[in-house]
XYZ file of C-alpha atoms in Angstrom:
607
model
C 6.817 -7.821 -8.511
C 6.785 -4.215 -8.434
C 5.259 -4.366 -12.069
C 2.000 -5.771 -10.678
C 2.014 -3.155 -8.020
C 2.594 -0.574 -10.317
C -1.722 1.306 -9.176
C -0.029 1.086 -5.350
C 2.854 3.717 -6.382
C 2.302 5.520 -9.813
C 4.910 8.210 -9.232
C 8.466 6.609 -8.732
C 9.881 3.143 -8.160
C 13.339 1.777 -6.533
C 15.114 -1.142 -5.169
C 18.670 -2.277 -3.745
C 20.064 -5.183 -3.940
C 22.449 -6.799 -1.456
C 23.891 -10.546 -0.476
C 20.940 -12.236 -1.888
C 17.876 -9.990 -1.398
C 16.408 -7.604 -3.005
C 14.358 -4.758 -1.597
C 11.589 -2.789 -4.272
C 9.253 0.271 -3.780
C 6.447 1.809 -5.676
C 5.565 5.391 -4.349
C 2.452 7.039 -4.428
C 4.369 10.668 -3.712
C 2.647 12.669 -1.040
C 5.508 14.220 0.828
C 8.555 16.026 -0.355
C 7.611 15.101 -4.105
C 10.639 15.920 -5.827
C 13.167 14.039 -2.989
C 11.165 11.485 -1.025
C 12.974 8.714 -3.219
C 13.487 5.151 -1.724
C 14.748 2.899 -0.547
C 15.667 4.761 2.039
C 19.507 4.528 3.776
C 21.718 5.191 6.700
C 24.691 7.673 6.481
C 27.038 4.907 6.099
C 24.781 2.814 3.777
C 24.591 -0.128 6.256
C 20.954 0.016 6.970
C 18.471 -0.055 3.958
C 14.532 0.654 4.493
C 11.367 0.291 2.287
C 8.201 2.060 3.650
C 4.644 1.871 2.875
C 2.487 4.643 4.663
C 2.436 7.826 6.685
C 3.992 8.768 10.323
C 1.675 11.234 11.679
C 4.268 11.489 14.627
C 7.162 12.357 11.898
C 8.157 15.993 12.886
C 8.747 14.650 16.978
C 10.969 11.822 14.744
C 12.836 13.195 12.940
C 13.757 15.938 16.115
C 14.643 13.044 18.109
C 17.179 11.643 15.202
C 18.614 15.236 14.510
C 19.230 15.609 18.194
C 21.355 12.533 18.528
C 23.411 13.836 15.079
C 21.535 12.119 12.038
C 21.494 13.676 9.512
C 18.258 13.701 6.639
C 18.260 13.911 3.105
C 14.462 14.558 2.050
C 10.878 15.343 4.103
C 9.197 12.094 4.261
C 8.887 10.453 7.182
C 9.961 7.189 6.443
C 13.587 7.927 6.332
C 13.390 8.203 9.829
C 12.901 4.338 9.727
C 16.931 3.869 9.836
C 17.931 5.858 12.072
C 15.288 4.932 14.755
C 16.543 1.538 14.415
C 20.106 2.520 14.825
C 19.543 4.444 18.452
C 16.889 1.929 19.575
C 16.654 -1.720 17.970
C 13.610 -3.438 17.756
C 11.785 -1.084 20.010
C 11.474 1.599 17.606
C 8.446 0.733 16.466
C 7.140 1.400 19.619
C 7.815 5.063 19.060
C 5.369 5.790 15.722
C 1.990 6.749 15.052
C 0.758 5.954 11.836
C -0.255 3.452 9.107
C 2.666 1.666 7.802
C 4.120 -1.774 6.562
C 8.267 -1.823 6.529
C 10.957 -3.263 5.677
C 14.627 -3.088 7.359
C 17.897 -4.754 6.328
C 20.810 -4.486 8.827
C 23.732 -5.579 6.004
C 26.174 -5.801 9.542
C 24.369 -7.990 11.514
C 22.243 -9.765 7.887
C 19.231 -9.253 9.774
C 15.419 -8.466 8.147
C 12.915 -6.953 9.805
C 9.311 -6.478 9.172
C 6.521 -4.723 10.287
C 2.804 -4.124 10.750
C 1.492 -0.519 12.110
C -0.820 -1.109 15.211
C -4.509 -1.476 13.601
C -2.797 -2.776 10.519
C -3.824 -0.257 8.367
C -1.569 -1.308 5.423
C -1.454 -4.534 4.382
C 1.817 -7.133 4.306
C 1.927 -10.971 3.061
C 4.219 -13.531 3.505
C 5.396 -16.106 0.760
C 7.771 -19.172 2.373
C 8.815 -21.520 0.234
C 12.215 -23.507 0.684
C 14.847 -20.883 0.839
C 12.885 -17.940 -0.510
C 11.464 -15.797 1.362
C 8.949 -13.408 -0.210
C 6.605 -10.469 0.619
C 4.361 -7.598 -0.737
C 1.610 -5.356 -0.069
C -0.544 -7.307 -1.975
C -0.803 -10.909 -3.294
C -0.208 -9.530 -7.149
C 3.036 -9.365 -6.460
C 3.703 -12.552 -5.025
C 1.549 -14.296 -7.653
C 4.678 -13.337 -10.026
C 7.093 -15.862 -8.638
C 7.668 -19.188 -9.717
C 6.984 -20.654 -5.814
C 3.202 -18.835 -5.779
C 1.396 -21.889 -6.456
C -1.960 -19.926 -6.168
C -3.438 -23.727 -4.737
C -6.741 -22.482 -2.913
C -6.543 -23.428 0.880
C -9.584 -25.348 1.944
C -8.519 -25.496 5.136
C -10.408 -21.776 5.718
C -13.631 -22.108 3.794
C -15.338 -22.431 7.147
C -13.790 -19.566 8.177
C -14.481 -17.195 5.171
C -17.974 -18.384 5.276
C -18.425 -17.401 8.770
C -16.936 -14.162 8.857
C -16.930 -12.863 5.298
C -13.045 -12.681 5.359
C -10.291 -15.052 6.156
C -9.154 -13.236 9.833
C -5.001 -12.987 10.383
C -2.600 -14.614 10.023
C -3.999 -16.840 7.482
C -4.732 -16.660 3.806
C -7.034 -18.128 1.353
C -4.254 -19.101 -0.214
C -1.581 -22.109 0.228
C 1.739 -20.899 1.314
C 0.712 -17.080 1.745
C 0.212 -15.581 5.444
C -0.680 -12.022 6.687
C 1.508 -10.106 8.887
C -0.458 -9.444 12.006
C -1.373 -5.927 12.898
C 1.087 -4.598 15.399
C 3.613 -7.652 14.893
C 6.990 -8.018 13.801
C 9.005 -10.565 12.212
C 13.188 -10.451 12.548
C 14.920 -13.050 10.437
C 18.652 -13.438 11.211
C 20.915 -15.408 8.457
C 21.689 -17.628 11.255
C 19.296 -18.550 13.248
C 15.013 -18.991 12.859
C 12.782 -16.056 12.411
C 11.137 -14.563 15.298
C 8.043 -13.022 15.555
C 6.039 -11.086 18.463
C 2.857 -8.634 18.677
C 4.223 -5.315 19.880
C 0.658 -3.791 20.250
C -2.676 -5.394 20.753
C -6.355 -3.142 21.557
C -7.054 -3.276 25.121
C -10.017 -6.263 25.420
C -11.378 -4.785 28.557
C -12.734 -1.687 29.495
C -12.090 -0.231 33.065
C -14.829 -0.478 35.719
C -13.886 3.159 37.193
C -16.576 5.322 36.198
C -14.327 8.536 35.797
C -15.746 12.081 35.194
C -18.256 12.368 32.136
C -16.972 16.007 31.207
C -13.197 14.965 32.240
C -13.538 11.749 29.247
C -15.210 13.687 27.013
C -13.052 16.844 27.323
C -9.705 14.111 27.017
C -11.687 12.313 24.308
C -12.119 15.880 22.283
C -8.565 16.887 22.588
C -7.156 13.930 21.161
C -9.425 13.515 18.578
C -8.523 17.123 17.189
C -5.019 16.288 17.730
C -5.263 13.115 15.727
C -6.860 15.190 13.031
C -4.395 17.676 12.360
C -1.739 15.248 12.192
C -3.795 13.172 9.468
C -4.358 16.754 7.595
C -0.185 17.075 6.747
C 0.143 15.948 3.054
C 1.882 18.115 -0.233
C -1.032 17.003 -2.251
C -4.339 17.615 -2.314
C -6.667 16.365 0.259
C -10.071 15.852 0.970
C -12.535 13.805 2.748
C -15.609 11.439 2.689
C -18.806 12.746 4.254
C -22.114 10.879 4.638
C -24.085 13.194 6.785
C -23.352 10.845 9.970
C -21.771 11.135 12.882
C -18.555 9.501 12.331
C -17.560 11.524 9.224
C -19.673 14.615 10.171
C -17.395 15.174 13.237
C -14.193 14.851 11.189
C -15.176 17.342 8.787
C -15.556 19.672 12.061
C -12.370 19.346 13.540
C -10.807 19.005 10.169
C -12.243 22.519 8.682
C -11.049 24.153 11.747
C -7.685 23.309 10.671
C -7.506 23.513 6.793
C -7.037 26.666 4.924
C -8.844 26.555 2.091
C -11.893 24.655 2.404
C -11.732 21.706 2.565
C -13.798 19.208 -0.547
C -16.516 16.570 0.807
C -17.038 13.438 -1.365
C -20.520 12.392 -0.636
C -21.907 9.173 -2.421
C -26.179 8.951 -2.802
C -28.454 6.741 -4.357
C -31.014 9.184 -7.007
C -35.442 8.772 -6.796
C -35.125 5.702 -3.970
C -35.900 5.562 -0.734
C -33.977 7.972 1.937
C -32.319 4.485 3.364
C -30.028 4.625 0.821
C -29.220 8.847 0.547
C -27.927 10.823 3.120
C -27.551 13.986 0.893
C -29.621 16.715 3.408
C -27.399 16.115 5.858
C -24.464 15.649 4.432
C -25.371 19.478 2.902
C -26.324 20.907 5.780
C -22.676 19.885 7.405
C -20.701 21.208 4.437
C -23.048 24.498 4.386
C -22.194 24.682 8.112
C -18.657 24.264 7.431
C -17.996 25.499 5.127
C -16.779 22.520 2.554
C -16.933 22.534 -1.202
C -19.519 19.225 -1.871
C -18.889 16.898 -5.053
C -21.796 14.650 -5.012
C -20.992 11.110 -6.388
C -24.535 9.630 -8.310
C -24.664 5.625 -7.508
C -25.711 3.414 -10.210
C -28.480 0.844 -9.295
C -26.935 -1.152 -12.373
C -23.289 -2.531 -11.170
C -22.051 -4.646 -13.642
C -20.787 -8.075 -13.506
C -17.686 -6.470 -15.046
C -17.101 -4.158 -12.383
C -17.700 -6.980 -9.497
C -14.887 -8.585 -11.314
C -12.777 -6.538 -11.366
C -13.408 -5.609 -7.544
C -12.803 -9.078 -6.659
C -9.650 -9.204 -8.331
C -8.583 -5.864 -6.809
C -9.222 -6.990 -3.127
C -6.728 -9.260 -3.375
C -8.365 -12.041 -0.730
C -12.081 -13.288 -1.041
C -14.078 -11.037 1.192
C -18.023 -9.544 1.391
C -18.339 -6.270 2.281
C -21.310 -5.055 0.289
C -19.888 -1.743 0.845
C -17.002 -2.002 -1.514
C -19.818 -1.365 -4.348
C -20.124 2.537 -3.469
C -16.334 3.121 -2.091
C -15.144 1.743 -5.118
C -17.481 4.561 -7.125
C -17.192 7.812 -4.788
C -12.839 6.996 -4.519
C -12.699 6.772 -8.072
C -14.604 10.118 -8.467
C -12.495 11.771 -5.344
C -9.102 10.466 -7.323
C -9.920 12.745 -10.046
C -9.053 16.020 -7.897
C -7.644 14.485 -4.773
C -4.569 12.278 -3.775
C -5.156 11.910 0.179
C -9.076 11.623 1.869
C -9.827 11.360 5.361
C -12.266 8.865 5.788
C -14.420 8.009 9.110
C -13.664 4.058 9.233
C -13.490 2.423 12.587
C -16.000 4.519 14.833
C -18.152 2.146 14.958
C -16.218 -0.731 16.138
C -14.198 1.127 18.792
C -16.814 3.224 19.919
C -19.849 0.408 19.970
C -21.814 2.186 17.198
C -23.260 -1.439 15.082
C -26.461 -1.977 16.010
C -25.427 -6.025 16.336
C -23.831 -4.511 19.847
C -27.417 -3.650 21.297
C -28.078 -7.070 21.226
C -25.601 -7.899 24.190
C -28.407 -5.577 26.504
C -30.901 -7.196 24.858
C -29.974 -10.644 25.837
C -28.807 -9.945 29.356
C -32.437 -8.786 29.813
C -33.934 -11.895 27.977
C -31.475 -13.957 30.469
C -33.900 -13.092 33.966
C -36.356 -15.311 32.347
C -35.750 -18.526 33.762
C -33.441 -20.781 31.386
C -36.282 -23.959 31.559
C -38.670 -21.394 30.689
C -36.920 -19.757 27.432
C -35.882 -23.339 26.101
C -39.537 -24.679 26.481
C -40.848 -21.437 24.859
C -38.043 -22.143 22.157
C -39.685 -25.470 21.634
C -42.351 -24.133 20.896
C -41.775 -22.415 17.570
C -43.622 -19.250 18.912
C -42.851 -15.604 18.347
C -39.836 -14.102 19.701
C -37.819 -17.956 19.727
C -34.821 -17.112 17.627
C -34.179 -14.300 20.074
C -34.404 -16.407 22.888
C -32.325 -19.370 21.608
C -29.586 -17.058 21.190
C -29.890 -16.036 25.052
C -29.531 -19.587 25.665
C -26.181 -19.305 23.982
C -23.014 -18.361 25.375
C -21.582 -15.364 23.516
C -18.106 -17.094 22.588
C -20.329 -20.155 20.750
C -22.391 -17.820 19.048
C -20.252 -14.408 17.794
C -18.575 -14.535 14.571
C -18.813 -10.626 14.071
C -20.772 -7.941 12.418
C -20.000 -9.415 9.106
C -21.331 -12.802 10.481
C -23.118 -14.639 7.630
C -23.152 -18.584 7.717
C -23.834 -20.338 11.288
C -21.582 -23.572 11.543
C -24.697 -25.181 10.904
C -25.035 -23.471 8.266
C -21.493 -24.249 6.847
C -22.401 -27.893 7.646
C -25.367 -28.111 5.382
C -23.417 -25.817 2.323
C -19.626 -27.707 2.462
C -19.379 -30.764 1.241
C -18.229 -32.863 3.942
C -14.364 -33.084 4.134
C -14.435 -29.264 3.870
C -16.551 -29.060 7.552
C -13.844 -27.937 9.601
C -14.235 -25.591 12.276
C -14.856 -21.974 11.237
C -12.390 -20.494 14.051
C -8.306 -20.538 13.484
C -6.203 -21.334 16.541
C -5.630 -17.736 16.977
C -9.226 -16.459 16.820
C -10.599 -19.848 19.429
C -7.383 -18.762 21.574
C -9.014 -15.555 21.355
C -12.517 -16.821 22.745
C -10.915 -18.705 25.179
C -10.342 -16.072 26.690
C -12.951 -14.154 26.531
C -15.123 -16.531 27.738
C -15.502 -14.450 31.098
C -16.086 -11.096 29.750
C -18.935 -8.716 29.335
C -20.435 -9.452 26.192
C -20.208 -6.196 24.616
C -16.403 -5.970 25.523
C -15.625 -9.243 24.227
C -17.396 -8.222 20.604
C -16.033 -5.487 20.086
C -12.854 -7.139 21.380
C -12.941 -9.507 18.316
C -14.115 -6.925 15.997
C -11.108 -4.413 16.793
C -8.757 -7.145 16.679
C -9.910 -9.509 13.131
C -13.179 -7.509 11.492
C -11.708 -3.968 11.378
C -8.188 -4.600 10.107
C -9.292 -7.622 7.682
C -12.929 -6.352 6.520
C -12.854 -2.678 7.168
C -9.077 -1.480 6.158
C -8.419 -3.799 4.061
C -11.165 -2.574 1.982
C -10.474 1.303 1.806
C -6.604 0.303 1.214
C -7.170 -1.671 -1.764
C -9.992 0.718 -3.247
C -7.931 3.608 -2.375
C -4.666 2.043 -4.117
C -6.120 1.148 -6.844
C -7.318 4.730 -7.809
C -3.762 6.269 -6.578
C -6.009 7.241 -3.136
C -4.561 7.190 -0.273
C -7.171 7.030 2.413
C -6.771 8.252 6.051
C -8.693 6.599 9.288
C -8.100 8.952 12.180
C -10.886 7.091 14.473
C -7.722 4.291 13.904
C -5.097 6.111 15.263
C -3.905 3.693 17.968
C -4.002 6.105 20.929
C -7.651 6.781 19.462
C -8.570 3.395 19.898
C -6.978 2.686 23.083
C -8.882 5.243 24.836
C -12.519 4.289 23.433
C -12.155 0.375 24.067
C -11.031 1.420 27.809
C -13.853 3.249 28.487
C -16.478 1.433 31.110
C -19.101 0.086 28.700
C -22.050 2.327 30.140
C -19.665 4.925 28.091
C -20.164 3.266 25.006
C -24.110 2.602 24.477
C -26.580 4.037 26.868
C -29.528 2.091 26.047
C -30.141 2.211 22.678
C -27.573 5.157 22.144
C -24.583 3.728 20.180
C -21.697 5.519 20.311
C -22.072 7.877 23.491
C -19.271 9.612 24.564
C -18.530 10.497 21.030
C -21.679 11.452 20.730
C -21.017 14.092 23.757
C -18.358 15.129 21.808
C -19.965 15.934 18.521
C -22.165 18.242 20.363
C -19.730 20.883 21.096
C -19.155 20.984 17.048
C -22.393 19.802 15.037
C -26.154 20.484 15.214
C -28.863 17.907 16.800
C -29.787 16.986 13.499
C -26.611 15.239 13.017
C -25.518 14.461 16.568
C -28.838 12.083 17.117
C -29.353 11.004 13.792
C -29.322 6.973 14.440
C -26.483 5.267 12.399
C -27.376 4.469 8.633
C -24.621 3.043 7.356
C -22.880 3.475 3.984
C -25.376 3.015 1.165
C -25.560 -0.422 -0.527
C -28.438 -1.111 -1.944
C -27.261 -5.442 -2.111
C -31.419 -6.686 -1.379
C -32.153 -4.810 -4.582
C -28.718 -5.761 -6.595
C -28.847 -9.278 -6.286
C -32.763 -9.224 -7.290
C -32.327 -7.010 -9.790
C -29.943 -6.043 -12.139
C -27.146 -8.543 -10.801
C -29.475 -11.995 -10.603
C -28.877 -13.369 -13.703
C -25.266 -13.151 -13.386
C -25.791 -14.360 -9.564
C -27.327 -17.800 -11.321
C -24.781 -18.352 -14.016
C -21.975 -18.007 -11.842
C -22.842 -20.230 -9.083
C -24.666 -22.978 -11.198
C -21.891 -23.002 -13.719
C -21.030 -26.051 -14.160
C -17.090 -25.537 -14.061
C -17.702 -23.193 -10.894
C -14.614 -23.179 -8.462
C -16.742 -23.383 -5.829
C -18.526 -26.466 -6.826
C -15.127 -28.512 -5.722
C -16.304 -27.315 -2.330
C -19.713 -26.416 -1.930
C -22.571 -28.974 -2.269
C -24.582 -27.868 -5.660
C -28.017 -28.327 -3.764
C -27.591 -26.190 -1.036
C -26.444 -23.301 -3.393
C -29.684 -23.933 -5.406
C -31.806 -23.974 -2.286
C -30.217 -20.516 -1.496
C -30.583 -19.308 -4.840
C -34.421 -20.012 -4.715
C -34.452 -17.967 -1.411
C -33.807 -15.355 -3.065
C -36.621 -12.721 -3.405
C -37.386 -8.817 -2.851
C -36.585 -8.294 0.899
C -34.858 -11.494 1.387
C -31.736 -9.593 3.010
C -29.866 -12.886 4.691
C -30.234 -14.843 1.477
C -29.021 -11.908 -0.249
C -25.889 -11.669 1.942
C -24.955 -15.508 1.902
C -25.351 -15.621 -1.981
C -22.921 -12.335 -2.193
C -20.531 -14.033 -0.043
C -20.257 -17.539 -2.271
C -20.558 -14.620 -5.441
C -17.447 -13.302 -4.332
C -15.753 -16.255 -3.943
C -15.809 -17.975 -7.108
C -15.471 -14.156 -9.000
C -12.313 -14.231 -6.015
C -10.896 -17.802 -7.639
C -11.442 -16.740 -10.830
C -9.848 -13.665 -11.290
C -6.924 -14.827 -9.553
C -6.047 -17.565 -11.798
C -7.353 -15.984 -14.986
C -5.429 -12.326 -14.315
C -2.630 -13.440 -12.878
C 0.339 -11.499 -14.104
C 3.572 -13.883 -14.753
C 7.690 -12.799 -13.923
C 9.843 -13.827 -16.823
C 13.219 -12.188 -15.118
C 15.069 -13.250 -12.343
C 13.470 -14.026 -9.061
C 13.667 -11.478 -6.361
C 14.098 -13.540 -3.133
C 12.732 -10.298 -1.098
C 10.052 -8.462 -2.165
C 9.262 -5.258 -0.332
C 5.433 -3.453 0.305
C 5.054 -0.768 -2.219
């Protein structure tokens, strides 16, 4: 197991071994290099702990443990793990700030404990089969035991096709679950595990309409406190910078803080079209700043070998085009830097996806008279599809920003015992509930909750890992995103303003240029990819006749797709990426999966 997670920790690996479990660790080092070892234990050796992550809170820690007479053996800040669950049980976890995955064993009481961070930031699966109880950072490592079946769950095609990831708990993949961000599990040798969410986002914002200066003056100071925590590291650091808001604003509160400068990754597209390269004003911040730039040149030609590959890194079948240039600017970044700060999760917490301005859109559309908008809908004329969707309720219609197949859609593409509904009984509890909310809260509701830890971070972990990167999100520092998804939604978008109160605060630091740029988005060229240089391999893969996906999917509807596809056909082009990625997903696994010939660890721990 910790063989096949060997990119997650390339500097040191341990494990103990108690009354049948075992507990492994790979470590990436980036605190106290020399004596950060793990696992870590308590003075007495009675509690054992495995940690993936950082604490940004760790120096308030490990004060509180000193002051009750603890004593610690190294700087890193997941030592404090045992102690914290010696003064205060279970409710520890309530105490950190960070990104983290854990593991506890109490040899007194033979109790286990696992754990998610908040946003689930780092990744932790679940293998249960029999007696054995299994888990790892990634599914590599479970894949190594002789209970992984690696048996593709049907069960969440729907859902994969709907959302362009499977959301949590579940898996593609029979027998394997996610840990749930901000949930832990407690198994006692005598009795059935127990699990519980700790933390959830808030799903409602208040209707108070506070002080604009007194928000963005609170918003400000936590956001530079949040920085400087995220800046602590005893290896080189740096950060991503597109030349938008999100990362723009970082880089200002983070050069304020870092002695020297600090070194901007920016990724660009060369000689196409300024959609796809935000160079001037990524320039213009680092002049401004004073940050040392390393431009990143794309290449328009990704190979089939590379989309491999990427598959088989990410672990689960997901879509995000925008693996393609992450994947290129971290491996570049690796090269000089261990830790980058990265501007992931602005957008969702702070409204900033253009998808979000259609919720004003539609509550406009929605004074027309319902009769009316149907008949017009009828019709076939101009401006229908817009007004069909008013005609929908919000918690029918949403599958997220990375929505890509409607369930009619799925219908028409699954062959028929595979049309089950596209929602788990977590996500339509979710909806349930939701049902009564303002349509903007309850997106970005389901978007904090399933799309950001599941699309978003799950992405920049497993590109970051697997060039020894760890990457940073300070927009997901929980206390971050408890205050934006509080705020009253006329904070959030003003119109067609995305993003405002950050916005208000990106003023005090960065130039007009930047502060009222609209959003652009991270460059990925896919339109042009999948016509291009990636359409031949599109065809073979999905008409192959020994295709995975072919057990599933109904061969005509993927060839109706695939003869949609043309120059500025940018839906087809997403759909056909989506079933891409699944069969490269299915492949890879089986072909690449790395085998255990020793003796089978019935824990395995999150490197």
């Amino acid at each position: 197991m910790l063989s096949a997670l060997a990119h997650r920790g390339p500097d040191d690996e341990g494990s103990a071994v108690d009354q049948g479990l075992a507990l492994g660790i790979r470590r990436l080092a980036v605190r106290d290099i020399q004596g950060g070892r793990q696992p870590y234990r308590s003075e007495d050796g009675s509690i054992i702990a495995v940690f993936n992550g950082e604490l940004y809170n760790y120096a308030e820690l490990a004060a509180t443990v000193r002051t009750h007479g603890h004593c610690l053996r190294s700087r890193t800040d997941g030592e404090v793990l045992v102690h914290l669950y010696e003064l205060e049980g279970y409710q520890f976890v309530k105490s950190l700030r960070g990104m983290f995955a854990f593991a506890i064993w109490d040899k007194g009481r033979q109790r286990l404990l696992l754990g998610r961070d908040h946003v689930g930031q780092k990744p932790l699966y679940l293998l249960e089969a029999g007696s054995t109880l299994a888990f790892a950072s990634e599914m590599k490592a479970l894949s190594t035991l002789n209970e992984y079946t690696g048996t593709c769950n049907p069960d969440h095609l729907a859902a994969y096709l709907g959302h362009r990831f499977v959301p949590a708990p579940n898996t593609m993949v029979q027998g394997i679950r996610k840990l749930c961000p901000g949930e832990m599990l407690v198994i006692d040798s005598d009795g059935p595990p127990r699990s519980w969410i700790y933390w959830q986002p808030p799903m409602q914002g208040s209707m108070h309409l506070d002080s604009i200066e007194d928000r963005r003056d609170e918003l400000d100071a936590l956001l530079r406190d949040t920085v400087e925590t995220h800046l602590d590291s005893d290896v080189p650091l740096g950060l991503f910078l597109s030349g938008g808001l999100d990362s723009s604003l970082l880089a200002a509160l983070a050069a304020q803080k870092s002695r020297p400068s600090l070194t901007a990754w920016v990724a660009y597209y060369p000689t196409r079209s300024t959609r796809y390269n935000e160079m001037t004003w990524a320039e213009e911040v680092a002049r401004r700043f004073g940050l040392q730039l390393r431009r990143v040149e794309m290449d328009w030609a990704v190979s089939p070998e590379r989309l491999s590959e990427l598959a088989y890194v990410l672990d689960e079948p997901m879509a995000d085009p925008t693996m393609i240039p992450l994947d290129v600017v971290a491996q570049a970044a690796s090269e000089a830097q261990t830790v980058m700060l990265s501007g992931e999760g602005a957008d969702e917490i702070f409204a900033g996806y253009a998808g979000y301005g259609e919720a004003d859109a539609l509550r406009r559309m929605r004074r027309i008279p319902r009769a009316f908008r149907r008949w017009w809908v009828e019709q076939g004329w101009y401006g229908g599809p817009a007004l069909s969707r008013s005609l929908q309720p919000l918690w029918h219609r949403y599958r997220g920003v990375g929505f890509t197949f409607s369930p009619d859609e799925q219908e028409g593409l699954l062959r028929p015992e595979y049309c089950l509904s596209d929602r788990s009984p977590a996500v339509q509890a979710y909806w349930e509930n939701a049902r009564t909310w303002p349509d903007l809260e309850a997106m970005q509701g389901f978007d904090a909750r399933w799309f950001l830890s599941d699309d978003v971070l799950h992405k920049a972990d497993r590109i970051g890992m697997r060039h020894g990167l760890e990457i940073r999100v300070p927009y997901c520092d929980f206390r971050v995103v408890e205050f934006a998804l509080a705020l009253p939604a006329s904070y959030r978008r003003v119109g067609r303003v995305d993003k405002w109160l950050l916005r208000q605060v990106a003023r005090s630091y960065l130039p007009r240029t930047i502060t009222a740029r609209p959003k652009q988005g991270f460059p990925t060229p896919l339109t042009d990819l999948m016509t291009g240089t990636l359409s031949g391999f599109v065809r073979e893969v999905l008409t192959d006749p020994g295709a995975r996906i072919r057990e599933w999917l109904q061969p005509h509807a993927v060839e109706t797709l695939l003869s949609r596809l043309a120059p500025g056909a940018g839906a087809t082009a997403r759909q056909l990426f989506v079933l891409l990625m699944l069969e490269l997903w299915a492949q890879e696994m089986g072909a690449r999966r790395p085998r255990s010939s020793g003796t089978l660890a019935t824990v395995g721990a999150p490197s």
